[in-house]
PDB file of C-alpha atoms in Angstrom:
ATOM      1  CA  CYS W 273      -0.048  -0.182  -0.096  1.00 79.00           C
ATOM      2  CA  ARG W 274       2.823   2.284   0.066  1.00 81.00           C
ATOM      3  CA  SER W 275       2.902   3.071  -3.535  1.00 83.00           C
ATOM      4  CA  MET W 276      -1.151   4.283  -2.983  1.00 84.00           C
ATOM      5  CA  ALA W 277      -0.444   8.043  -2.872  1.00 79.00           C
ATOM      6  CA  GLY W 278       1.856   8.180  -5.710  1.00 84.00           C
ATOM      7  CA  ARG W 279      -0.752   6.421  -7.634  1.00 89.00           C
ATOM      8  CA  TYR W 280      -3.499   8.302  -6.412  1.00 90.00           C
ATOM      9  CA  GLU W 281      -2.175  11.657  -7.704  1.00 90.00           C
ATOM     10  CA  GLU W 282      -1.241  10.253 -10.990  1.00 91.00           C
ATOM     11  CA  ARG W 283      -4.337   7.757 -11.752  1.00 92.00           C
ATOM     12  CA  VAL W 284      -6.988   8.740  -9.554  1.00 93.00           C
ATOM     13  CA  ARG W 285      -7.117  12.333  -8.554  1.00 93.00           C
ATOM     14  CA  PRO W 286      -7.748  13.935 -11.784  1.00 94.00           C
ATOM     15  CA  LEU W 287     -10.672  11.234 -12.680  1.00 95.00           C
ATOM     16  CA  LYS W 288     -12.245  12.620  -9.505  1.00 94.00           C
ATOM     17  CA  PRO W 289     -14.218   9.322  -9.031  1.00 95.00           C
ATOM     18  CA  LYS W 290     -17.024   8.941  -6.626  1.00 95.00           C
ATOM     19  CA  TRP W 291     -15.863   5.185  -6.013  1.00 93.00           C
ATOM     20  CA  VAL W 292     -12.674   3.673  -6.213  1.00 93.00           C
ATOM     21  CA  LEU W 293     -12.402  -0.100  -6.454  1.00 91.00           C
ATOM     22  CA  PHE W 294      -9.316  -1.751  -4.823  1.00 88.00           C
ATOM     23  CA  THR W 295      -7.666  -4.906  -3.849  1.00 86.00           C
ATOM     24  CA  LEU W 296      -4.631  -5.278  -1.034  1.00 79.00           C
ATOM     25  CA  GLY W 297      -3.112  -7.183   1.478  1.00 71.00           C
ATOM     26  CA  GLY W 298      -0.979  -9.939   0.190  1.00 72.00           C
ATOM     27  CA  ASN W 299       2.184  -7.781  -0.652  1.00 79.00           C
ATOM     28  CA  ASP W 300       1.904  -5.570   2.591  1.00 82.00           C
ATOM     29  CA  ALA W 301       1.652  -9.200   4.705  1.00 80.00           C
ATOM     30  CA  ASN W 302       4.776 -10.497   2.700  1.00 79.00           C
ATOM     31  CA  HIS W 303       6.748  -7.087   3.218  1.00 84.00           C
ATOM     32  CA  LYS W 304       5.692  -7.138   6.973  1.00 85.00           C
ATOM     33  CA  ILE W 305       4.949  -3.360   6.715  1.00 89.00           C
ATOM     34  CA  PRO W 306       3.749  -2.226  10.108  1.00 92.00           C
ATOM     35  CA  ILE W 307      -0.225  -2.422  10.448  1.00 91.00           C
ATOM     36  CA  SER W 308      -0.019   0.990  11.805  1.00 93.00           C
ATOM     37  CA  GLU W 309       2.035   2.291   8.812  1.00 92.00           C
ATOM     38  CA  VAL W 310      -0.811   0.726   6.678  1.00 89.00           C
ATOM     39  CA  LYS W 311      -3.622   2.253   8.743  1.00 90.00           C
ATOM     40  CA  GLU W 312      -2.004   5.453   8.182  1.00 93.00           C
ATOM     41  CA  ILE W 313      -1.572   5.529   4.773  1.00 91.00           C
ATOM     42  CA  MET W 314      -5.334   3.964   4.051  1.00 91.00           C
ATOM     43  CA  GLY W 315      -6.704   6.743   6.223  1.00 93.00           C
ATOM     44  CA  ASP W 316      -4.886   9.581   4.420  1.00 93.00           C
ATOM     45  CA  TYR W 317      -6.258   8.039   1.106  1.00 92.00           C
ATOM     46  CA  CYS W 318      -9.808   7.671   1.983  1.00 93.00           C
ATOM     47  CA  ARG W 319      -9.608  11.337   3.364  1.00 95.00           C
ATOM     48  CA  GLN W 320      -7.950  13.055   0.352  1.00 94.00           C
ATOM     49  CA  LEU W 321     -10.199  10.948  -2.066  1.00 94.00           C
ATOM     50  CA  ALA W 322     -13.140  12.635   0.219  1.00 95.00           C
ATOM     51  CA  LYS W 323     -11.778  15.670   0.102  1.00 95.00           C
ATOM     52  CA  ASP W 324     -11.134  15.982  -3.748  1.00 94.00           C
ATOM     53  CA  SER W 325     -14.212  14.371  -5.222  1.00 93.00           C
ATOM     54  CA  GLY W 326     -16.194  13.396  -2.213  1.00 94.00           C
ATOM     55  CA  GLY W 327     -15.352   9.947  -3.259  1.00 93.00           C
ATOM     56  CA  LYS W 328     -15.187   6.801  -1.297  1.00 93.00           C
ATOM     57  CA  LEU W 329     -13.720   3.379  -1.434  1.00 92.00           C
ATOM     58  CA  ILE W 330     -14.638  -0.208  -2.157  1.00 94.00           C
ATOM     59  CA  TYR W 331     -12.306  -2.614  -0.625  1.00 93.00           C
ATOM     60  CA  ILE W 332     -12.518  -5.986  -2.412  1.00 93.00           C
ATOM     61  CA  ARG W 333     -11.433  -8.287   0.084  1.00 89.00           C
ATOM     62  CA  LEU W 334      -9.570 -11.088  -1.750  1.00 83.00           C
ATOM     63  CA  PRO W 335     -10.445 -14.590  -0.591  1.00 83.00           C
ATOM     64  CA  ASP W 336      -7.960 -16.871   1.656  1.00 80.00           C
ATOM     65  CA  ARG W 337      -5.675 -19.466  -0.277  1.00 76.00           C
ATOM     66  CA  SER W 338      -7.893 -22.614  -0.631  1.00 70.00           C
ATOM     67  CA  SER W 339      -7.367 -26.346   0.008  1.00 67.00           C
ATOM     68  CA  ALA W 340      -5.529 -26.270  -3.522  1.00 68.00           C
ATOM     69  CA  PHE W 341      -2.438 -25.055  -1.528  1.00 72.00           C
ATOM     70  CA  PRO W 342      -0.417 -27.145   0.491  1.00 73.00           C
ATOM     71  CA  LYS W 343      -1.666 -26.927   4.192  1.00 79.00           C
ATOM     72  CA  LYS W 344       1.533 -25.212   5.720  1.00 83.00           C
ATOM     73  CA  ILE W 345       1.844 -22.729   3.104  1.00 78.00           C
ATOM     74  CA  ARG W 346      -2.036 -22.097   2.900  1.00 78.00           C
ATOM     75  CA  ASP W 347      -2.207 -21.610   6.772  1.00 84.00           C
ATOM     76  CA  LYS W 348       0.801 -19.410   7.092  1.00 84.00           C
ATOM     77  CA  THR W 349       0.086 -17.230   4.135  1.00 81.00           C
ATOM     78  CA  ASN W 350      -3.612 -16.831   5.664  1.00 82.00           C
ATOM     79  CA  ARG W 351      -2.655 -16.099   9.148  1.00 86.00           C
ATOM     80  CA  ALA W 352      -0.208 -13.214   7.734  1.00 85.00           C
ATOM     81  CA  GLN W 353      -2.732 -11.264   5.716  1.00 86.00           C
ATOM     82  CA  ARG W 354      -5.636 -11.734   7.897  1.00 88.00           C
ATOM     83  CA  PRO W 355      -4.752  -9.317  10.243  1.00 90.00           C
ATOM     84  CA  TYR W 356      -3.816  -6.508   6.894  1.00 89.00           C
ATOM     85  CA  LEU W 357      -7.458  -7.662   5.222  1.00 89.00           C
ATOM     86  CA  THR W 358      -9.189  -6.666   8.446  1.00 91.00           C
ATOM     87  CA  ALA W 359      -7.481  -3.535   9.175  1.00 92.00           C
ATOM     88  CA  PHE W 360      -8.224  -2.323   5.264  1.00 91.00           C
ATOM     89  CA  SER W 361     -12.083  -3.201   5.851  1.00 93.00           C
ATOM     90  CA  ALA W 362     -12.142  -1.671   9.158  1.00 95.00           C
ATOM     91  CA  ILE W 363     -10.718   2.002   7.705  1.00 94.00           C
ATOM     92  CA  VAL W 364     -12.718   1.571   4.464  1.00 94.00           C
ATOM     93  CA  ARG W 365     -15.873   1.227   6.793  1.00 96.00           C
ATOM     94  CA  LYS W 366     -14.661   4.028   8.991  1.00 96.00           C
ATOM     95  CA  HIS W 367     -14.943   6.344   6.252  1.00 95.00           C
ATOM     96  CA  GLY W 368     -18.274   5.522   4.692  1.00 95.00           C
ATOM     97  CA  GLY W 369     -16.428   3.319   2.048  1.00 95.00           C
ATOM     98  CA  MET W 370     -18.096  -0.266   1.337  1.00 95.00           C
ATOM     99  CA  VAL W 371     -16.224  -3.720   1.703  1.00 95.00           C
ATOM    100  CA  ILE W 372     -16.994  -6.644  -0.314  1.00 95.00           C
ATOM    101  CA  ASP W 373     -15.592 -10.076   0.969  1.00 93.00           C
ATOM    102  CA  THR W 374     -15.322 -12.033  -2.109  1.00 92.00           C
ATOM    103  CA  ASN W 375     -14.160 -15.023   0.357  1.00 89.00           C
ATOM    104  CA  PRO W 376     -17.121 -17.104   1.064  1.00 91.00           C
ATOM    105  CA  GLY W 377     -18.344 -17.312  -2.709  1.00 92.00           C
ATOM    106  CA  PHE W 378     -15.114 -17.180  -4.179  1.00 90.00           C
ATOM    107  CA  CYS W 379     -13.824 -20.485  -2.411  1.00 87.00           C
ATOM    108  CA  LYS W 380     -16.971 -22.393  -2.794  1.00 91.00           C
ATOM    109  CA  LYS W 381     -16.718 -21.767  -6.313  1.00 90.00           C
ATOM    110  CA  GLU W 382     -13.272 -22.837  -6.232  1.00 88.00           C
ATOM    111  CA  LYS W 383     -14.031 -26.109  -4.809  1.00 87.00           C
ATOM    112  CA  ILE W 384     -16.758 -26.965  -7.059  1.00 91.00           C
ATOM    113  CA  LEU W 385     -14.295 -26.170 -10.048  1.00 90.00           C
ATOM    114  CA  ARG W 386     -11.564 -28.281  -8.974  1.00 86.00           C
ATOM    115  CA  THR W 387     -14.092 -30.992  -8.292  1.00 89.00           C
ATOM    116  CA  GLN W 388     -15.074 -31.147 -12.082  1.00 91.00           C
ATOM    117  CA  CYS W 389     -11.693 -31.484 -13.065  1.00 87.00           C
ATOM    118  CA  GLU W 390      -7.909 -30.957 -11.712  1.00 80.00           C
ATOM    119  CA  ARG W 391      -7.248 -28.577 -14.397  1.00 80.00           C
ATOM    120  CA  HIS W 392      -9.892 -26.081 -13.464  1.00 80.00           C
ATOM    121  CA  THR W 393      -7.583 -23.969 -11.295  1.00 83.00           C
ATOM    122  CA  VAL W 394      -8.408 -20.672 -10.250  1.00 86.00           C
ATOM    123  CA  TYR W 395      -4.782 -19.886 -10.276  1.00 83.00           C
ATOM    124  CA  ALA W 396      -2.298 -18.888 -12.613  1.00 81.00           C
ATOM    125  CA  ASP W 397       1.242 -19.519 -10.510  1.00 76.00           C
ATOM    126  CA  GLY W 398       0.243 -20.698  -7.319  1.00 67.00           C
ATOM    127  CA  GLY W 399      -0.915 -17.058  -5.648  1.00 72.00           C
ATOM    128  CA  HIS W 400      -2.077 -14.915  -8.580  1.00 81.00           C
ATOM    129  CA  LEU W 401      -5.235 -15.464 -10.338  1.00 86.00           C
ATOM    130  CA  SER W 402      -5.879 -16.999 -13.452  1.00 89.00           C
ATOM    131  CA  ASN W 403      -8.458 -15.675 -15.955  1.00 92.00           C
ATOM    132  CA  LEU W 404     -10.836 -18.340 -14.411  1.00 91.00           C
ATOM    133  CA  GLY W 405     -10.024 -16.869 -11.181  1.00 91.00           C
ATOM    134  CA  SER W 406     -10.669 -13.681 -12.330  1.00 92.00           C
ATOM    135  CA  THR W 407     -13.609 -14.288 -13.854  1.00 93.00           C
ATOM    136  CA  VAL W 408     -14.922 -16.127 -10.520  1.00 92.00           C
ATOM    137  CA  LEU W 409     -13.742 -13.204  -8.454  1.00 92.00           C
ATOM    138  CA  MET W 410     -15.480 -10.216 -10.711  1.00 92.00           C
ATOM    139  CA  GLY W 411     -18.821 -12.671 -10.502  1.00 93.00           C
ATOM    140  CA  GLU W 412     -18.291 -12.215  -6.824  1.00 93.00           C
ATOM    141  CA  VAL W 413     -17.739  -8.408  -6.630  1.00 93.00           C
ATOM    142  CA  LEU W 414     -20.910  -7.956  -8.949  1.00 94.00           C
ATOM    143  CA  ARG W 415     -22.740 -10.018  -6.296  1.00 93.00           C
ATOM    144  CA  GLY W 416     -21.480  -7.697  -3.632  1.00 93.00           C
ATOM    145  CA  LEU W 417     -22.627  -4.710  -5.653  1.00 93.00           C
ATOM    146  CA  GLY W 418     -26.069  -6.313  -6.213  1.00 92.00           C
ATOM    147  CA  TYR W 419     -25.735  -7.861  -9.439  1.00 91.00           C
ATOM    148  CA  SER W 420     -26.332 -11.163 -10.799  1.00 79.00           C
ATOM    149  CA  LEU W 421     -24.905 -13.150 -13.617  1.00 71.00           C
ATOM    150  CA  LEU W 422     -27.603 -15.618 -13.433  1.00 68.00           C
ATOM    151  CA  GLY W 423     -30.623 -12.961 -13.767  1.00 55.00           C
TER     152      GLY W 423
END
């Protein structure tokens, strides 16, 4: 999240958006950025967005690593990321934004897909989403916004 301020000035501020959708959490945990720093950066971002355009954030809470990962890696990654995901959610809500938790629906669909065929993987490289995974994730985001792909 350390690079958010620079991206805001360059990519967001000129557009004066009412809503900004974002995902964060994995790299912050991997780089062990202190939670206090994360909270400060996110709070500043929310305040600046509101000041510049009256905008708010929609935080897309990414899914936990699934059972497709070896248990030791999955548990360690999920445990490390959870405090960041919780902090982002709390800050966004505090500033009047919205949190879309994609975890339950995404994990359920990922399990169904893997049951159908082992090659139906939602991950491209063991951590980042594949095209299929991105499609499943966007379906969950749309559902969180009140839309259904099935009518």
